[in-house]
CSV table of C-alpha atoms and ligand atoms in Angstrom, one decimal:
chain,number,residue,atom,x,y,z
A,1,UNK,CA,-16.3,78.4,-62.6
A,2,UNK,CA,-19.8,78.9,-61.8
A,3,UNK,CA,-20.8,78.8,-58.5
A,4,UNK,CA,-18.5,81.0,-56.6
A,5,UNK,CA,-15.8,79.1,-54.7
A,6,UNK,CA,-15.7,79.5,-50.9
A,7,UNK,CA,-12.2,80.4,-49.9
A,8,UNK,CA,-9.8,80.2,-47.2
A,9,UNK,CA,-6.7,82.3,-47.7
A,10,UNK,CA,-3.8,80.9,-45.0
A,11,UNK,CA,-0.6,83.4,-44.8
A,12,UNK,CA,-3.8,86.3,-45.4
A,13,UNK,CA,-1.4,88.9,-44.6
A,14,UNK,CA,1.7,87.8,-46.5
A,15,UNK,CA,2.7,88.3,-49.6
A,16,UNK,CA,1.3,85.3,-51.5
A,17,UNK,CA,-2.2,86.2,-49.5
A,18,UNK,CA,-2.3,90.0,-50.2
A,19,UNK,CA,-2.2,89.0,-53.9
A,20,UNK,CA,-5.2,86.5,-53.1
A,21,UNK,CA,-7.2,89.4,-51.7
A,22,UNK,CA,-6.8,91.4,-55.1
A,23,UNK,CA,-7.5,89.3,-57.0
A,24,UNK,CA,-10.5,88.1,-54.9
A,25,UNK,CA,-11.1,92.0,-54.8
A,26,UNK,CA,-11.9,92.2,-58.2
A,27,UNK,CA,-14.5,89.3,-58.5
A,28,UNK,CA,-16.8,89.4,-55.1
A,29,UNK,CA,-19.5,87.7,-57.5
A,30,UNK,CA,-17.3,84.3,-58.5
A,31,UNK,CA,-14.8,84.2,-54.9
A,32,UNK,CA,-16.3,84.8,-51.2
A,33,UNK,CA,-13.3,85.1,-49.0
A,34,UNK,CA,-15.3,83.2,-46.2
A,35,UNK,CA,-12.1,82.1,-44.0
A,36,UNK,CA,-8.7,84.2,-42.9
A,37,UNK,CA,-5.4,83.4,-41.5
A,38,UNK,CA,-2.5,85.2,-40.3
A,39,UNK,CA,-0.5,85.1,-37.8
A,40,UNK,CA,1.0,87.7,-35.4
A,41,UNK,CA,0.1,90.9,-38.1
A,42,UNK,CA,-3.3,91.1,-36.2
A,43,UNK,CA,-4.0,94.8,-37.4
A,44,UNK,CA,-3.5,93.9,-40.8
A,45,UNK,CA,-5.7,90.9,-40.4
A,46,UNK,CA,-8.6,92.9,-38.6
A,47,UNK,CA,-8.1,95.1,-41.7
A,48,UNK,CA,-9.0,92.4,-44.1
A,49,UNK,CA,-11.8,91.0,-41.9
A,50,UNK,CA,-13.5,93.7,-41.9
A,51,UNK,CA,-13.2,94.1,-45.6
A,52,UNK,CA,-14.2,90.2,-46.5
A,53,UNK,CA,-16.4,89.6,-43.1
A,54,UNK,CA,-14.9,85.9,-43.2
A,55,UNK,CA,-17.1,83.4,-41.2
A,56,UNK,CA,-13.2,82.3,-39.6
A,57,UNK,CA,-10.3,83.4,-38.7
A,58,UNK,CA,-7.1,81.9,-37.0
A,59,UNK,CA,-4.4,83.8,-35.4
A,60,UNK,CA,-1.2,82.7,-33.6
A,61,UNK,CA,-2.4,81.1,-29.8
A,62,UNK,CA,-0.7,84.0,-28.4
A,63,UNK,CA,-2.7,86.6,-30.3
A,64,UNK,CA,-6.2,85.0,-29.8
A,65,UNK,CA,-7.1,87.3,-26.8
A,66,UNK,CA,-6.2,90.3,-28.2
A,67,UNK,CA,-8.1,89.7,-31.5
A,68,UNK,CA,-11.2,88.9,-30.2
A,69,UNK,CA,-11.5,91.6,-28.3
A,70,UNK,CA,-10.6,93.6,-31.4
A,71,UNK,CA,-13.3,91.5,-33.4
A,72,UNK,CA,-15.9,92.3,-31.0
A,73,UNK,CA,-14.8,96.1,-30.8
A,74,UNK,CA,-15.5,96.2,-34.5
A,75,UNK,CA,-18.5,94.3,-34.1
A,76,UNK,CA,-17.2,91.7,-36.6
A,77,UNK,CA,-19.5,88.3,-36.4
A,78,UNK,CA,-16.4,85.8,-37.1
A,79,UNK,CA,-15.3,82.4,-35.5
A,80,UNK,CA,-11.9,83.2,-34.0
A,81,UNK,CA,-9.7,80.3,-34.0
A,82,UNK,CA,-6.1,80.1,-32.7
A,83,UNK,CA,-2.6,78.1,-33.3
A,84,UNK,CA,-2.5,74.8,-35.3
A,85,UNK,CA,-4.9,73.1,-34.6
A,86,UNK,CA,-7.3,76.2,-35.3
A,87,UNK,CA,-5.8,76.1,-38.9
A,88,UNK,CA,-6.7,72.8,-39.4
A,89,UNK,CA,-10.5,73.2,-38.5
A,90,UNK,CA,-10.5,76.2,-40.8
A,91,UNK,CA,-9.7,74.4,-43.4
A,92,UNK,CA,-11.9,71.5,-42.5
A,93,UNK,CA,-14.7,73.8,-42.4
A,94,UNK,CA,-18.1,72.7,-44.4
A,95,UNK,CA,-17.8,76.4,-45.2
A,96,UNK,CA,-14.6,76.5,-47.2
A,97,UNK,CA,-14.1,74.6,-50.7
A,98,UNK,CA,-11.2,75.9,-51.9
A,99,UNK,CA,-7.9,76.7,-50.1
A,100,UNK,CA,-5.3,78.8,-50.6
A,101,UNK,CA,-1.6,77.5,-48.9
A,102,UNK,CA,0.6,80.6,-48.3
A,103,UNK,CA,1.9,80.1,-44.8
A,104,UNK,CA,6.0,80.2,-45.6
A,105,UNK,CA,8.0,77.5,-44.3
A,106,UNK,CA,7.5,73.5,-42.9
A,107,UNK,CA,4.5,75.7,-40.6
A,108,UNK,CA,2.4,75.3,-43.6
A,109,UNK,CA,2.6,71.6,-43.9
A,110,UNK,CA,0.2,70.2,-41.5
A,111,UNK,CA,-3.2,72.3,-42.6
A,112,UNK,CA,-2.0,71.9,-46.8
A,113,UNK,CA,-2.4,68.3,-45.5
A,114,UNK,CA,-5.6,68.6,-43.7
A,115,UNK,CA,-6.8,70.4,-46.5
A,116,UNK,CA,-6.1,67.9,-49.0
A,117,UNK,CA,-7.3,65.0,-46.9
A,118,UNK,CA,-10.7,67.1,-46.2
A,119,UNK,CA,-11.0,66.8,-50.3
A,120,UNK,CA,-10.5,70.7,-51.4
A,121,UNK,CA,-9.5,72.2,-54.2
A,122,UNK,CA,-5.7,73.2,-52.5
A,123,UNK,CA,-3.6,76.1,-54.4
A,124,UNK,CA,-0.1,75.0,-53.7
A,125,UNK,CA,1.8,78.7,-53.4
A,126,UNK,CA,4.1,77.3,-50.1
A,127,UNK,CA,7.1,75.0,-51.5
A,128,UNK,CA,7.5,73.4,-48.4
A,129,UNK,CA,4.4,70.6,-48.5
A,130,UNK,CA,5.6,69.5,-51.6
A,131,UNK,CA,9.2,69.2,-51.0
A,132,UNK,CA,8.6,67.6,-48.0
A,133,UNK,CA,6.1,65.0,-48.1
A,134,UNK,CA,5.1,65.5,-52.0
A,135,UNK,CA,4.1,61.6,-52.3
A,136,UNK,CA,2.3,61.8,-49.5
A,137,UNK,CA,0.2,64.3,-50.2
A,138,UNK,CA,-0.8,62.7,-53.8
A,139,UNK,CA,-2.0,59.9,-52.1
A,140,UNK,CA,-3.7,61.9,-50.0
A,141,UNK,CA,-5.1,64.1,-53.1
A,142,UNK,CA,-6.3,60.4,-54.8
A,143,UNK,CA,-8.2,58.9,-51.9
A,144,UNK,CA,-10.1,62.0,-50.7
A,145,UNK,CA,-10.8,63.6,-54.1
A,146,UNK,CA,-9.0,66.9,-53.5
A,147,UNK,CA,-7.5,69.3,-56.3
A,148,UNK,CA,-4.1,70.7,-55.9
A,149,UNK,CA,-3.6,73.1,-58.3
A,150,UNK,CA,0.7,74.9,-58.2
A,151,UNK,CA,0.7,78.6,-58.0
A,152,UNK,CA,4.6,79.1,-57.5
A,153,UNK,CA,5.2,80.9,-60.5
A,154,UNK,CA,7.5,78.1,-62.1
A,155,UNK,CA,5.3,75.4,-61.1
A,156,UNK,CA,2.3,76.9,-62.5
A,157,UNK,CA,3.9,77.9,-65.9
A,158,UNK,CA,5.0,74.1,-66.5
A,159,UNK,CA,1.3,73.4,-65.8
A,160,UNK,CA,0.1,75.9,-68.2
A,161,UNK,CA,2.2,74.4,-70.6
A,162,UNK,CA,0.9,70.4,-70.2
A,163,UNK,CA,-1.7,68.6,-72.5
A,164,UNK,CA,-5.1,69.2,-71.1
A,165,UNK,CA,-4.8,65.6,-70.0
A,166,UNK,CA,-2.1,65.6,-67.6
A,167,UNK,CA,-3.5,68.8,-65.9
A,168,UNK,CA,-6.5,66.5,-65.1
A,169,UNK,CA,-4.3,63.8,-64.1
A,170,UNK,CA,-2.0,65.9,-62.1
A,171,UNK,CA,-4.3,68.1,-60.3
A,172,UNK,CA,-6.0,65.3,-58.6
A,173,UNK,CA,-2.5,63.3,-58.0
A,174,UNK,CA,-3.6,60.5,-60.4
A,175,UNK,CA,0.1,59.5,-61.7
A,176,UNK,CA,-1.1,56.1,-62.8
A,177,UNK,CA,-3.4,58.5,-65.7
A,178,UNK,CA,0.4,60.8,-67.2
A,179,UNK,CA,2.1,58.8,-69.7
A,180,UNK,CA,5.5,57.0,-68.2
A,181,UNK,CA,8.8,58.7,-69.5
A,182,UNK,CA,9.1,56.6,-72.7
A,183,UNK,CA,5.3,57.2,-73.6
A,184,UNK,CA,5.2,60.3,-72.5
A,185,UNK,CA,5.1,63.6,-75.1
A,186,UNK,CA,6.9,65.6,-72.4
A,187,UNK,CA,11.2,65.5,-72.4
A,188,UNK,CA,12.2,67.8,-70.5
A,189,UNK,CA,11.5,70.8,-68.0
A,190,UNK,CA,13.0,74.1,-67.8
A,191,UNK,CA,12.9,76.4,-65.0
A,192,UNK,CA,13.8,80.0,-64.6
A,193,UNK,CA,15.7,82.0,-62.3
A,194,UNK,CA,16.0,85.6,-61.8
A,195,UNK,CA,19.1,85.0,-60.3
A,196,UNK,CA,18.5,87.1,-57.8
A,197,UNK,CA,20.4,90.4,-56.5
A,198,UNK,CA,23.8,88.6,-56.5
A,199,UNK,CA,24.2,87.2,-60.0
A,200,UNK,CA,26.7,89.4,-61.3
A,201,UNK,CA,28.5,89.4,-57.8
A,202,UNK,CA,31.9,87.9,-57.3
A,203,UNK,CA,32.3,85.0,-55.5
A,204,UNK,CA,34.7,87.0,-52.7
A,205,UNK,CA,32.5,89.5,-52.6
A,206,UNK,CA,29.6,87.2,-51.2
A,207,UNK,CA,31.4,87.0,-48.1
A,208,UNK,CA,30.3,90.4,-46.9
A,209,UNK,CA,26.4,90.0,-47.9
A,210,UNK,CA,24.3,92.1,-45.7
A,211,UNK,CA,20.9,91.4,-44.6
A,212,UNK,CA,19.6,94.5,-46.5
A,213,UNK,CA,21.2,93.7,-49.8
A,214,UNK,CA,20.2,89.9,-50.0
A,215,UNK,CA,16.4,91.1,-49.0
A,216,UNK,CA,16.6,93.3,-52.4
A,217,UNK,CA,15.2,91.1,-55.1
A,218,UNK,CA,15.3,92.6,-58.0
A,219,UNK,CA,12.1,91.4,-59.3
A,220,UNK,CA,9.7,89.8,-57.0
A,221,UNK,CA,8.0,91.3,-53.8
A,222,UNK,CA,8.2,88.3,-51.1
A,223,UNK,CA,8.4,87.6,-47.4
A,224,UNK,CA,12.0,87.4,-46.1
A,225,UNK,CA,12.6,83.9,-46.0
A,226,UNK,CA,11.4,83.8,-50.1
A,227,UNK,CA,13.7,86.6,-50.6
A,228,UNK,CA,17.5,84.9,-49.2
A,229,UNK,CA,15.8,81.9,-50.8
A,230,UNK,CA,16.6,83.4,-54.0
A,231,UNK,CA,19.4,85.2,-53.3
A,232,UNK,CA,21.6,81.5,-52.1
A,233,UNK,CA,19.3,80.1,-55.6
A,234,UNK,CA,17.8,77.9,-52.8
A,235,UNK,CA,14.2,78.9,-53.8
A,236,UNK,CA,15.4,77.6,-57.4
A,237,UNK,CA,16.9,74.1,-55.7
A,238,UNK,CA,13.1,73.4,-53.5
A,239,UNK,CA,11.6,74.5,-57.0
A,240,UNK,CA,13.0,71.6,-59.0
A,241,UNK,CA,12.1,69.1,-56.2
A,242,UNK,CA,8.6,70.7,-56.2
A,243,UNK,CA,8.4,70.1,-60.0
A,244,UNK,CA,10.4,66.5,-59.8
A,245,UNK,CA,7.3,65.3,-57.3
A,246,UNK,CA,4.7,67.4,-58.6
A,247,UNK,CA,5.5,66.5,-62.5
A,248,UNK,CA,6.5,63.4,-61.8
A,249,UNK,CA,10.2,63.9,-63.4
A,250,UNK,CA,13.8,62.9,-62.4
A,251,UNK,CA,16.0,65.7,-61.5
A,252,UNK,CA,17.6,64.7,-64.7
A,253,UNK,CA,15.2,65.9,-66.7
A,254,UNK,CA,14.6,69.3,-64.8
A,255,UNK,CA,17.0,72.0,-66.0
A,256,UNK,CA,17.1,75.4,-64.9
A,257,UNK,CA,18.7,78.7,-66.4
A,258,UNK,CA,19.1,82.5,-65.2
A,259,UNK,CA,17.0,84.4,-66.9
A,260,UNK,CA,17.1,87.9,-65.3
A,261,UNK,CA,14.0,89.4,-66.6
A,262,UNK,CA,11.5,86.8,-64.8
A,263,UNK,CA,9.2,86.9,-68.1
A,264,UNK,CA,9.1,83.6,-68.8
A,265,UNK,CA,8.1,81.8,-66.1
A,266,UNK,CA,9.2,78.0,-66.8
A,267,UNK,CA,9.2,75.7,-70.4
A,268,UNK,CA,7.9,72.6,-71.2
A,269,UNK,CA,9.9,70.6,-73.9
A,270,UNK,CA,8.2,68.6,-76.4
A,271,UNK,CA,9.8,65.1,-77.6
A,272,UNK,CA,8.8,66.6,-81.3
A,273,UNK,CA,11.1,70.1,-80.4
A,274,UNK,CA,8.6,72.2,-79.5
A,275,UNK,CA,9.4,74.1,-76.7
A,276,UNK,CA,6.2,76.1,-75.2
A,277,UNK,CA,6.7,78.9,-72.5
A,278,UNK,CA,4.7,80.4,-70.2
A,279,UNK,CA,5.3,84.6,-70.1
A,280,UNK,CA,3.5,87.3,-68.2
A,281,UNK,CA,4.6,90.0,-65.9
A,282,UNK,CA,6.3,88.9,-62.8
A,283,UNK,CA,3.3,89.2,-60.9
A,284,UNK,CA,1.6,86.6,-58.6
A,285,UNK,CA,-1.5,87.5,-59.1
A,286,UNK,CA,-1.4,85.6,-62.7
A,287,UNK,CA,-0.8,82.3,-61.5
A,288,UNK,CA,-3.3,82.8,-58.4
A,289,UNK,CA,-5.9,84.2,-61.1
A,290,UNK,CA,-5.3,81.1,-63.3
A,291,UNK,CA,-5.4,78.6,-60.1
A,292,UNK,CA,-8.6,80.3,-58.7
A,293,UNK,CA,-10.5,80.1,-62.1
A,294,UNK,CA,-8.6,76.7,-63.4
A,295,UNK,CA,-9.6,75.6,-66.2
A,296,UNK,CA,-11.3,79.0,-67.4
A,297,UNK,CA,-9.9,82.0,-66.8
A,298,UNK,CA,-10.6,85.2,-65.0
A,299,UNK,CA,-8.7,89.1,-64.9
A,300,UNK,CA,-6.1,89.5,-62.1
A,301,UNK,CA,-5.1,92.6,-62.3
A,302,UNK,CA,-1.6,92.4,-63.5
A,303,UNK,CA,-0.4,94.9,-65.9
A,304,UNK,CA,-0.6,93.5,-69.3
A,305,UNK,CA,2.9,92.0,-71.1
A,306,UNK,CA,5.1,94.6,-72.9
A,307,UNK,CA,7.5,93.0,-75.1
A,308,UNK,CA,8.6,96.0,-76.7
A,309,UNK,CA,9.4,97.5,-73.4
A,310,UNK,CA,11.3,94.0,-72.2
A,311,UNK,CA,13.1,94.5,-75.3
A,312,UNK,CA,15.2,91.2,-74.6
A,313,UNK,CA,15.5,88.2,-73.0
A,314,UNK,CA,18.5,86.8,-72.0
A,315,UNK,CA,19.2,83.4,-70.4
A,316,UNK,CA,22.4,81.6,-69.1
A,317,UNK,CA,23.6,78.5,-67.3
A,318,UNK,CA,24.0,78.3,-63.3
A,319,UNK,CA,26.8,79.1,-61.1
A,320,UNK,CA,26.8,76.3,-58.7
A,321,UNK,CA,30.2,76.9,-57.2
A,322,UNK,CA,29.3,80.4,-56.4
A,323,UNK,CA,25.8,79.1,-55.5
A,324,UNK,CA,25.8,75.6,-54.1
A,325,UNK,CA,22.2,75.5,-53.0
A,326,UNK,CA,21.2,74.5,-55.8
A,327,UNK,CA,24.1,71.4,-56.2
A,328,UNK,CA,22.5,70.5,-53.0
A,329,UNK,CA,19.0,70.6,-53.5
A,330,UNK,CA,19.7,68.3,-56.7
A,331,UNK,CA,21.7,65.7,-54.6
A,332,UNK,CA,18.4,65.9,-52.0
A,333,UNK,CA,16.2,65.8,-55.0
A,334,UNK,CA,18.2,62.5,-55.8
A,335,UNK,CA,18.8,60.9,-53.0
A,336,UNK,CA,14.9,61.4,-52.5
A,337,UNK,CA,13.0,59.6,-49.3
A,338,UNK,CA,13.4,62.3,-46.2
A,339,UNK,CA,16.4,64.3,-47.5
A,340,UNK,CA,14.3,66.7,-49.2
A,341,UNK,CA,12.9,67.7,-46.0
A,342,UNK,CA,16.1,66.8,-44.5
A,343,UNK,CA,17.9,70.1,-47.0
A,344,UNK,CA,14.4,72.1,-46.4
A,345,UNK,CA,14.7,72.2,-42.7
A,346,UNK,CA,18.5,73.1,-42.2
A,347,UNK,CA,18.0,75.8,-44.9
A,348,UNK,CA,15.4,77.2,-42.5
A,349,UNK,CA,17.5,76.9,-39.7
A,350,UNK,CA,20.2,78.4,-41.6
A,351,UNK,CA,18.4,81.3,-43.4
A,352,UNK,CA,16.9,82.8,-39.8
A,353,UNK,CA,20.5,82.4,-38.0
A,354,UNK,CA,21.5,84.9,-41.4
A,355,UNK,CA,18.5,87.0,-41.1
A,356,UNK,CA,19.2,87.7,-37.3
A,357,UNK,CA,23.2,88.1,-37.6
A,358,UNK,CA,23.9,85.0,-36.8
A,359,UNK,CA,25.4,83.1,-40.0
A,360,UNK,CA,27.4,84.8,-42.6
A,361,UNK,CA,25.4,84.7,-46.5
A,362,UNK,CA,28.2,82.0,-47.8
A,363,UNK,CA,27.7,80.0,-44.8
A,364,UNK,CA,23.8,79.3,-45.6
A,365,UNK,CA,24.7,76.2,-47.8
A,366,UNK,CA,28.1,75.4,-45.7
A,367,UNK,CA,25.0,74.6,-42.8
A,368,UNK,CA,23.2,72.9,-45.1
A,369,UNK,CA,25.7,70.1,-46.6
A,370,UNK,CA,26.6,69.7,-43.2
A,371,UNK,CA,23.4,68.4,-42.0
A,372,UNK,CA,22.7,66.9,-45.1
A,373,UNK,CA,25.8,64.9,-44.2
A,374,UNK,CA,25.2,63.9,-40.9
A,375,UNK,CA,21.3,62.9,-41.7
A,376,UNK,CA,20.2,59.8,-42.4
A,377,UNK,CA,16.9,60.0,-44.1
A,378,UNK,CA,14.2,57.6,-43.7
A,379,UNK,CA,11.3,56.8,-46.0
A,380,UNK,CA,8.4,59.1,-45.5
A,381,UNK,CA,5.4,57.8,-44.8
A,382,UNK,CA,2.8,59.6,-43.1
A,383,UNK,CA,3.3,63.4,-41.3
A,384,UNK,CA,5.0,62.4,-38.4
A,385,UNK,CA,7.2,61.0,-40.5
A,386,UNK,CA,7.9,64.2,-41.8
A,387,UNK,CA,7.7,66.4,-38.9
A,388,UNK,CA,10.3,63.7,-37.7
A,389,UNK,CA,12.8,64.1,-40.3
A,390,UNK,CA,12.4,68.4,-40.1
A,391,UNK,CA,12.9,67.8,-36.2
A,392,UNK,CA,15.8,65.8,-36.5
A,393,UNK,CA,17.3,67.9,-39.3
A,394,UNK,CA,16.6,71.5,-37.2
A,395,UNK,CA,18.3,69.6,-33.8
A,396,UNK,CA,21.6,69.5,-35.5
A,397,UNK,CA,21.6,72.7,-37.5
A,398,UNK,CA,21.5,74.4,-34.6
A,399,UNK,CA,24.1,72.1,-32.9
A,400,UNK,CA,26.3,72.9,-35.8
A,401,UNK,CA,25.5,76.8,-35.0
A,402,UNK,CA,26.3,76.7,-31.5
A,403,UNK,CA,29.6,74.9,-32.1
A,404,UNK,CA,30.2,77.2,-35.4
A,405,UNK,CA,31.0,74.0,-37.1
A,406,UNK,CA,30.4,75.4,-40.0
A,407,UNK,CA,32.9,77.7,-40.5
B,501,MG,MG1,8.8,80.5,-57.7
């Protein structure tokens, strides 16, 4: 890297864009935080601004007022945009070259798109573009030139991992450039779970799941929806969809395995035996570091690897009865055209009706294979294709909730 990129951070006050801001933090000479968005945490975000002095920043519509009075009470000199459409100009903006995708949820599809079609260098870190419209936004990635670079923790491993080559070929969406399956050195991917905070629990236990306990991740500081994500193994189910569009793999070839330590990130297996792994701290500042800097590399900030203090690694196979998300999210991942978006949205639906009371833990993928079942899933060709399908799918998850259907 050596002119300093220009970045926009978008989720700036979750998780994914807190870790952004340190690792920003500790290079002010190689990343200028020039553009900002939250959401409703305005505090937090006037924090940051006044911090990075962004040229932009966007805020939820109903929060614009408000902030721009508090921007010109700290006599910050920033653009304040608002709602969707003030995301997508962000992004747009001459100003910004490289963008960092952190808004959680289907939310963050529209400006990851924008982004990619205005040609920037886009760090993945939200599932949701990918597992909805991955193909789409390829394409998008070829004809205007953009970079997308994965920074979910798995996804960023397996691209650590690849031959120089493909990360060239992958990060600008060029399929036609990585090897077909028979030429290819790659023959298999592995993922890794943490399992979550329910691994060793008993499948009649799960029943009784409180909001508290499934928000305990044992390993990983998230946002909510993140957190029951991997707690159902959902988060592990959009992963290998991520990686099947992203890597350009059938589901077949995609395997994943608990492995409760979260040290190794993801494996790439080599048709010679070679297996190579990606280990570090569970810590996203790594894979942000290593997408901000791609293809050099620059500190994060994460505390240094340990092995002595891991001690061990241990790794085992699945359990899908006592965790069907992930059963579902391979069918989705199979089927392929919309239902991907089609299992995305209804887990959405279903994971806020469990976060506010509404839905019982073990009922989160009883929703989900319901509305998978009822969809039919059209090809996806363009966003409103894909707002479509995640419309559609939304509509009768919460049908199914009002008539508790489900249970
Ligand atoms: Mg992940």
């Amino acid at each position: 890297m050596n002119s300093p990129s220009h970045l926009a951070v978008l989720g700036a006050t979750g998780s994914v864009g807190k870790s952004t801001l340190d690792v920003a933090r500790l290079h002010p000479d190689r990343i200028r935080t020039v553009a900002l968005a939250g959401w409703r945490n305005t505090d937090r975000l006037l924090a940051i601004s006044r911090e990075f002095s962004p040229a932009g920043v966007c805020v939820a519509e109903e929060k614009a007022t408000l902030f721009r009075s508090q921007v010109l009470g700290a006599g910050l000199n920033c653009r304040v945009l608002s709602g969707p459409t003030g995301l997508i100009e962000l992004v747009q903006s001459e100003q910004v070259d490289t963008v960092v995708a952190g808004i959680a949820g289907a939310a963050g599809l529209s400006s990851t798109l924008a982004a990619v079609q205005a040609g920037k260098r886009v760090l993945i870190a939200n599932k949701e573009p990918l597992v909805m419209c991955g193909e789409l936004l390829r394409a998008e990635a070829r004809a205007a030139k953009a970079v997308i670079l994965p920074v979910d923790s798995e996804h960023n491993a397996v691209f650590q991992c690849l031959p120089e080559a493909h990360q060239t070929n992958l990060s600008r969406g060029d399929l036609g450039a990585v090897p077909t399956s028979d030429q290819s050195p790659i023959s298999r991917i592995t993922l890794t779970a943490s399992g979550g905070p329910f691994i060793r629990t008993p499948a009649p236990d799960l029943k009784s799941v409180t909001i508290k306990e499934a928000l305990a991740h044992p390993n990983w500081q998230m946002g909510p929806k993140i957190t029951v994500d991997s707690a159902t193994l959902m988060n592990k189910g959009l992963e290998l969809i991520e990686a099947c569009v992203f890597f350009d793999l059938p589901e077949s070839q995609i395997d994943v395995v608990i492995h409760p330590q979260s040290v190794i990130h993801s494996l790439v297996h080599y048709v010679d035996g070679s297996v190579l792994a990606q280990m570090a701290s569970p810590d996203m500042r790594i894979p942000l570091a290593h997408a901000l800097a791609f293809p050099g590399r620059i500190r994060s900030g994460a505390p240094t690897l340990n092995l002595i203090e891991v001690s061990r690694l241990d790794f085992e196979e699945p359990d899908v009865a006592r965790f069907p998300c992930l059963r579902l999210a391979r069918e989705a991942a199979r089927i392929g055209k919309g239902m991907p978006a089609v299992l995305n949205a209804a887990n959405e639906v279903a994971v806020e009706a469990f976060l506010s009371g509404r839905l019982r833990f073990v009922d989160i993928p009883v929703l989900v294979e319901a509305v998978m079942e009822r969809s039919d899933c059209p090809v996806i060709n363009g966003l409103d294709d894909a707002l479509g399908v995640d419309q559609n799918a939304r509509h009768l998850a919460v049908e199914a909730l009002k008539m508790r259907s489900v249970r």
